[in-house]
Coordinates of C-alpha atoms and ligand atoms in Angstrom, one line a residue:
X1 CA -0.5 16.0 -24.2
X2 CA 2.1 13.5 -25.3
X3 CA 3.1 10.8 -23.0
X4 CA 6.4 11.7 -21.3
X5 CA 8.7 8.9 -20.3
X6 CA 10.5 10.5 -17.4
X7 CA 11.2 7.2 -15.6
X8 CA 11.8 7.0 -11.9
X9 CA 12.7 10.2 -10.1
X10 CA 13.2 11.7 -6.6
X11 CA 11.7 14.7 -4.8
X12 CA 14.5 17.3 -4.5
X13 CA 15.3 18.3 -1.0
X14 CA 18.2 20.5 0.1
X15 CA 19.4 17.7 2.4
X16 CA 19.7 15.4 -0.6
X17 CA 22.0 17.7 -2.6
X18 CA 25.3 16.0 -1.6
X19 CA 24.0 12.5 -2.1
X20 CA 22.4 13.5 -5.5
X21 CA 25.8 14.7 -6.7
X22 CA 27.3 11.2 -6.3
X23 CA 24.2 9.3 -7.4
X24 CA 23.1 11.4 -10.4
X25 CA 23.0 8.4 -12.6
X26 CA 20.4 6.6 -10.5
X27 CA 17.8 9.3 -10.8
X28 CA 15.9 9.9 -14.0
X29 CA 14.2 13.2 -13.1
X30 CA 13.7 15.6 -10.1
X31 CA 10.6 17.1 -8.7
X32 CA 11.1 20.4 -7.2
X33 CA 8.8 22.2 -4.7
X34 CA 8.0 25.3 -6.8
X35 CA 7.2 27.4 -3.7
X36 CA 10.7 26.9 -2.4
X37 CA 12.1 28.5 -5.6
X38 CA 10.3 31.8 -5.1
X39 CA 13.4 33.2 -3.4
X40 CA 16.1 33.8 -6.0
X41 CA 18.9 32.3 -3.9
X42 CA 17.0 29.1 -3.1
X43 CA 16.5 28.6 -6.8
X44 CA 20.2 28.9 -7.6
X45 CA 21.1 25.3 -6.6
X46 CA 18.4 24.1 -8.9
X47 CA 19.6 26.0 -12.0
X48 CA 22.3 23.4 -12.5
X49 CA 20.1 20.4 -11.9
X50 CA 17.7 21.8 -14.6
X51 CA 20.6 21.5 -17.1
X52 CA 21.3 17.9 -16.0
X53 CA 18.0 16.1 -16.1
X54 CA 14.2 16.7 -16.6
X55 CA 12.6 18.8 -13.8
X56 CA 8.9 18.9 -12.8
X57 CA 7.6 21.5 -10.5
X58 CA 5.2 20.7 -7.7
X59 CA 3.3 23.7 -6.1
X60 CA 1.5 23.9 -2.8
X61 CA -0.3 27.2 -3.0
X62 CA -2.6 27.5 -6.0
X63 CA -5.4 26.6 -3.7
X64 CA -7.6 25.6 -6.5
X65 CA -10.4 24.5 -4.1
X66 CA -10.8 28.0 -2.6
X67 CA -13.9 29.8 -3.7
X68 CA -11.9 33.0 -4.5
X69 CA -10.1 33.7 -7.8
X70 CA -6.5 32.6 -8.3
X71 CA -4.1 34.8 -6.4
X72 CA -2.5 36.7 -9.2
X73 CA 0.7 37.5 -7.3
X74 CA 1.2 33.8 -6.6
X75 CA 0.6 32.9 -10.2
X76 CA 3.2 35.5 -11.3
X77 CA 5.7 33.7 -9.1
X78 CA 4.7 30.4 -10.5
X79 CA 5.3 31.6 -14.0
X80 CA 8.7 33.1 -13.0
X81 CA 9.8 29.7 -11.7
X82 CA 8.6 28.0 -14.9
X83 CA 10.6 30.4 -17.0
X84 CA 13.7 29.8 -15.0
X85 CA 13.6 26.0 -14.5
X86 CA 11.7 25.0 -17.6
X87 CA 9.8 22.0 -16.1
X88 CA 8.2 19.4 -18.2
X89 CA 4.9 20.0 -16.3
X90 CA 3.6 21.6 -13.1
X91 CA 1.4 20.1 -10.5
X92 CA -0.7 21.1 -7.4
X93 CA -3.4 19.4 -5.3
X94 CA -7.1 18.9 -5.4
X95 CA -7.3 20.9 -2.2
X96 CA -7.5 24.3 -0.6
X97 CA -4.5 25.8 1.1
X98 CA -5.7 29.4 1.5
X99 CA -9.0 31.0 2.5
X100 CA -9.6 34.7 2.1
X101 CA -5.9 35.3 1.8
X102 CA -5.0 33.4 4.9
X103 CA -2.7 30.5 4.5
X104 CA -4.1 27.4 6.2
X105 CA -0.7 25.8 6.5
X106 CA -1.8 22.4 5.2
X107 CA -3.8 20.8 2.4
X108 CA -7.5 20.8 3.2
X109 CA -10.0 18.7 1.3
X110 CA -12.5 20.2 -1.0
X111 CA -16.3 19.5 -0.9
X112 CA -17.0 16.7 -3.4
X113 CA -19.9 18.7 -4.9
X114 CA -21.1 19.8 -8.3
X115 CA -20.3 23.4 -7.3
X116 CA -16.7 22.9 -6.2
X117 CA -16.0 20.6 -9.2
X118 CA -17.1 23.3 -11.6
X119 CA -15.2 26.0 -9.8
X120 CA -11.9 24.0 -9.6
X121 CA -12.2 22.9 -13.2
X122 CA -12.5 26.6 -14.3
X123 CA -9.5 27.7 -12.2
X124 CA -7.4 24.7 -13.2
X125 CA -8.0 25.3 -17.0
X126 CA -7.2 29.0 -16.5
X127 CA -3.9 28.2 -14.7
X128 CA -2.9 25.6 -17.3
X129 CA -3.6 28.0 -20.2
X130 CA -1.7 30.9 -18.6
X131 CA 1.3 28.7 -17.6
X132 CA 1.6 27.1 -21.1
X133 CA 2.3 23.7 -19.6
X134 CA 0.3 20.6 -18.6
X135 CA -1.1 21.0 -15.1
X136 CA -1.4 17.8 -13.1
X137 CA -3.8 17.6 -10.1
X138 CA -2.9 15.4 -7.2
X139 CA -5.2 13.4 -4.9
X140 CA -4.5 14.3 -1.3
X141 CA -4.9 12.3 1.9
X142 CA -7.6 13.7 4.1
X143 CA -8.8 13.0 7.6
X144 CA -12.4 14.1 7.1
X145 CA -14.8 14.8 4.3
X146 CA -16.3 18.3 4.0
X147 CA -20.1 18.4 4.3
X148 CA -22.2 19.1 1.2
X149 CA -20.6 16.4 -0.9
X150 CA -22.7 14.6 -3.5
X151 CA -20.0 12.3 -5.0
X152 CA -17.0 10.2 -4.2
X153 CA -13.5 11.7 -4.2
X154 CA -12.6 9.7 -7.3
X155 CA -15.5 11.0 -9.2
X156 CA -14.7 14.6 -8.2
X157 CA -11.1 14.2 -9.4
X158 CA -12.2 12.6 -12.6
X159 CA -14.7 15.3 -13.4
X160 CA -12.3 18.1 -12.6
X161 CA -9.6 16.8 -14.9
X162 CA -12.1 16.0 -17.7
X163 CA -13.8 19.4 -17.6
X164 CA -10.5 21.3 -17.4
X165 CA -8.5 19.0 -19.7
X166 CA -5.8 18.7 -17.0
X167 CA -3.8 15.6 -16.1
X168 CA -3.6 13.6 -12.9
X169 CA -0.7 13.2 -10.5
X170 CA -1.8 10.0 -8.8
X171 CA -0.4 9.6 -5.3
X172 CA -0.6 5.9 -4.5
X173 CA 0.5 6.4 -0.9
X174 CA -2.4 8.9 -0.4
X175 CA -4.7 6.3 -2.0
X176 CA -3.4 3.7 0.5
X177 CA -3.9 6.0 3.5
X178 CA -7.4 7.1 2.4
X179 CA -8.6 3.7 1.5
X180 CA -7.4 2.3 4.8
X181 CA -8.7 5.2 6.9
X182 CA -12.1 5.6 5.1
X183 CA -12.6 1.9 4.4
X184 CA -12.8 1.6 0.6
X185 CA -11.3 -0.6 -2.0
X186 CA -8.2 1.0 -3.6
X187 CA -8.5 -1.2 -6.7
X188 CA -12.1 0.0 -7.2
X189 CA -10.7 3.5 -7.0
X190 CA -8.1 2.8 -9.7
X191 CA -10.7 1.1 -11.9
X192 CA -12.9 4.2 -11.8
X193 CA -10.1 6.7 -12.4
X194 CA -9.4 7.6 -16.0
X195 CA -5.9 6.1 -15.9
X196 CA -5.1 7.5 -19.4
X197 CA -5.0 10.9 -17.8
X198 CA -2.3 10.0 -15.2
X199 CA 1.0 11.5 -16.2
X200 CA 2.9 11.0 -13.0
X201 CA 2.7 8.8 -9.9
X202 CA 3.9 9.7 -6.4
X203 CA 5.0 7.0 -4.0
X204 CA 6.0 8.1 -0.5
X205 CA 6.3 7.0 3.1
X206 CA 3.4 6.4 5.5
X207 CA 3.0 5.1 9.0
X208 CA 0.2 3.6 11.1
X209 CA -0.4 5.7 14.2
X210 CA -2.9 4.1 16.5
X211 CA -5.7 3.1 14.1
X212 CA -5.0 5.6 11.4
X213 CA -2.5 5.8 8.6
X214 CA -0.6 9.0 8.1
X215 CA 1.3 10.0 4.9
X216 CA 4.4 11.0 6.9
X217 CA 6.8 11.2 4.0
X218 CA 9.3 10.2 6.7
X219 CA 9.0 6.4 6.6
X220 CA 9.4 3.7 4.1
X221 CA 6.9 3.2 1.3
X222 CA 4.2 0.7 2.5
X223 CA 4.3 -2.6 0.6
X224 CA 0.7 -2.4 -0.8
X225 CA 1.7 0.8 -2.6
X226 CA 4.0 -1.2 -4.9
X227 CA 1.0 -3.5 -5.6
X228 CA -1.1 -0.5 -6.6
X229 CA 1.9 0.7 -8.8
X230 CA 2.0 -2.6 -10.6
X231 CA -1.8 -2.6 -11.1
X232 CA -1.7 1.0 -12.5
X233 CA 1.3 0.4 -14.8
X234 CA -0.4 -2.6 -16.2
X235 CA -3.5 -0.6 -17.1
X236 CA -2.0 2.7 -18.3
X237 CA 0.8 4.3 -20.2
X238 CA 2.1 6.3 -17.2
X239 CA 5.9 6.2 -17.2
X240 CA 6.9 8.8 -14.6
X241 CA 7.1 7.7 -11.0
X242 CA 8.4 9.9 -8.2
X243 CA 9.6 9.0 -4.7
X244 CA 8.8 11.6 -2.1
X245 CA 10.9 11.7 1.1
X246 CA 10.7 14.9 3.1
X247 CA 11.9 14.1 6.6
X248 CA 14.0 11.5 8.5
X249 CA 16.0 11.2 5.2
X250 CA 17.9 7.8 5.3
X251 CA 21.1 6.8 3.6
X252 CA 20.7 7.2 -0.1
X253 CA 20.9 3.4 -0.6
X254 CA 17.5 3.0 1.1
X255 CA 15.9 5.5 -1.3
X256 CA 17.7 3.9 -4.2
X257 CA 16.2 0.5 -3.2
X258 CA 12.7 1.9 -3.2
X259 CA 13.4 3.6 -6.6
X260 CA 14.7 0.4 -8.1
X261 CA 11.7 -1.5 -6.9
X262 CA 9.5 1.0 -8.7
X263 CA 11.8 0.8 -11.8
X264 CA 11.5 -3.0 -11.9
X265 CA 7.7 -2.7 -12.0
X266 CA 7.9 0.0 -14.7
X267 CA 10.3 -2.1 -16.8
X268 CA 7.9 -5.0 -16.7
X269 CA 5.4 -2.9 -18.7
X270 CA 7.4 -0.3 -20.6
X271 CA 10.1 -0.3 -23.2
X272 CA 11.7 3.0 -22.4
X273 CA 15.2 4.1 -21.4
X274 CA 15.6 4.1 -17.6
X275 CA 18.5 4.8 -15.4
X276 CA 20.1 2.3 -13.0
Ligands
FE2_301 FE1 2.2 13.3 -3.1

């Protein structure tokens, strides 16, 4: 997989459509939730964007962590979206979202065990081959660890991407949330992760509720996340950073400020064309 210099992008949400029209030049690429494109009409707004800038597709339902085989009907829909929007790559999570055909409605952690690593690697390699595009796997935030684990999360993610030859979508906000909630050093995590496999970074909002951090995607990006971004950019070739904002969408200027903060960090390490 060659390194793709997508720059600094924004997660596409319908509510952003109007603002995006007048700020197109400030966004290098868009990430689209693939599942929201399964309906033909919902995909129509995106056809035009796909002609204007690079698109990447983020999926929620491959459920790579489930013991069952990939849902063939789901994979067919994924491939239809790929054919239509021609994304640079696709991504999903190191998680399970469906068990025995029932949608869990959220991202559940996998067991960090030999067995689940082998299973997920097999499924991820299969999906990547059948989609004909790089598949990136994202680290999720999790409230609890499943029993039966024999390794740390970072080791499980590393082994899955190495065995499947997939890439990593590194969510630095999820790293912040997990490292705070589970009491580990985020820099040690970054030192252990094979950063040469990271193709894309997510930054997003999080909030402290009581004594726990929650990756709300509805608040500003916590400051330490930009420190992790700097640390990662200094030690890798990753050149594609995406801001996720799903709810409580503020004035575009606030999103632009977070994007330009990320862009300044990227510029310090990369010599690639960037917007803004
Ligand atoms: Fe994310």
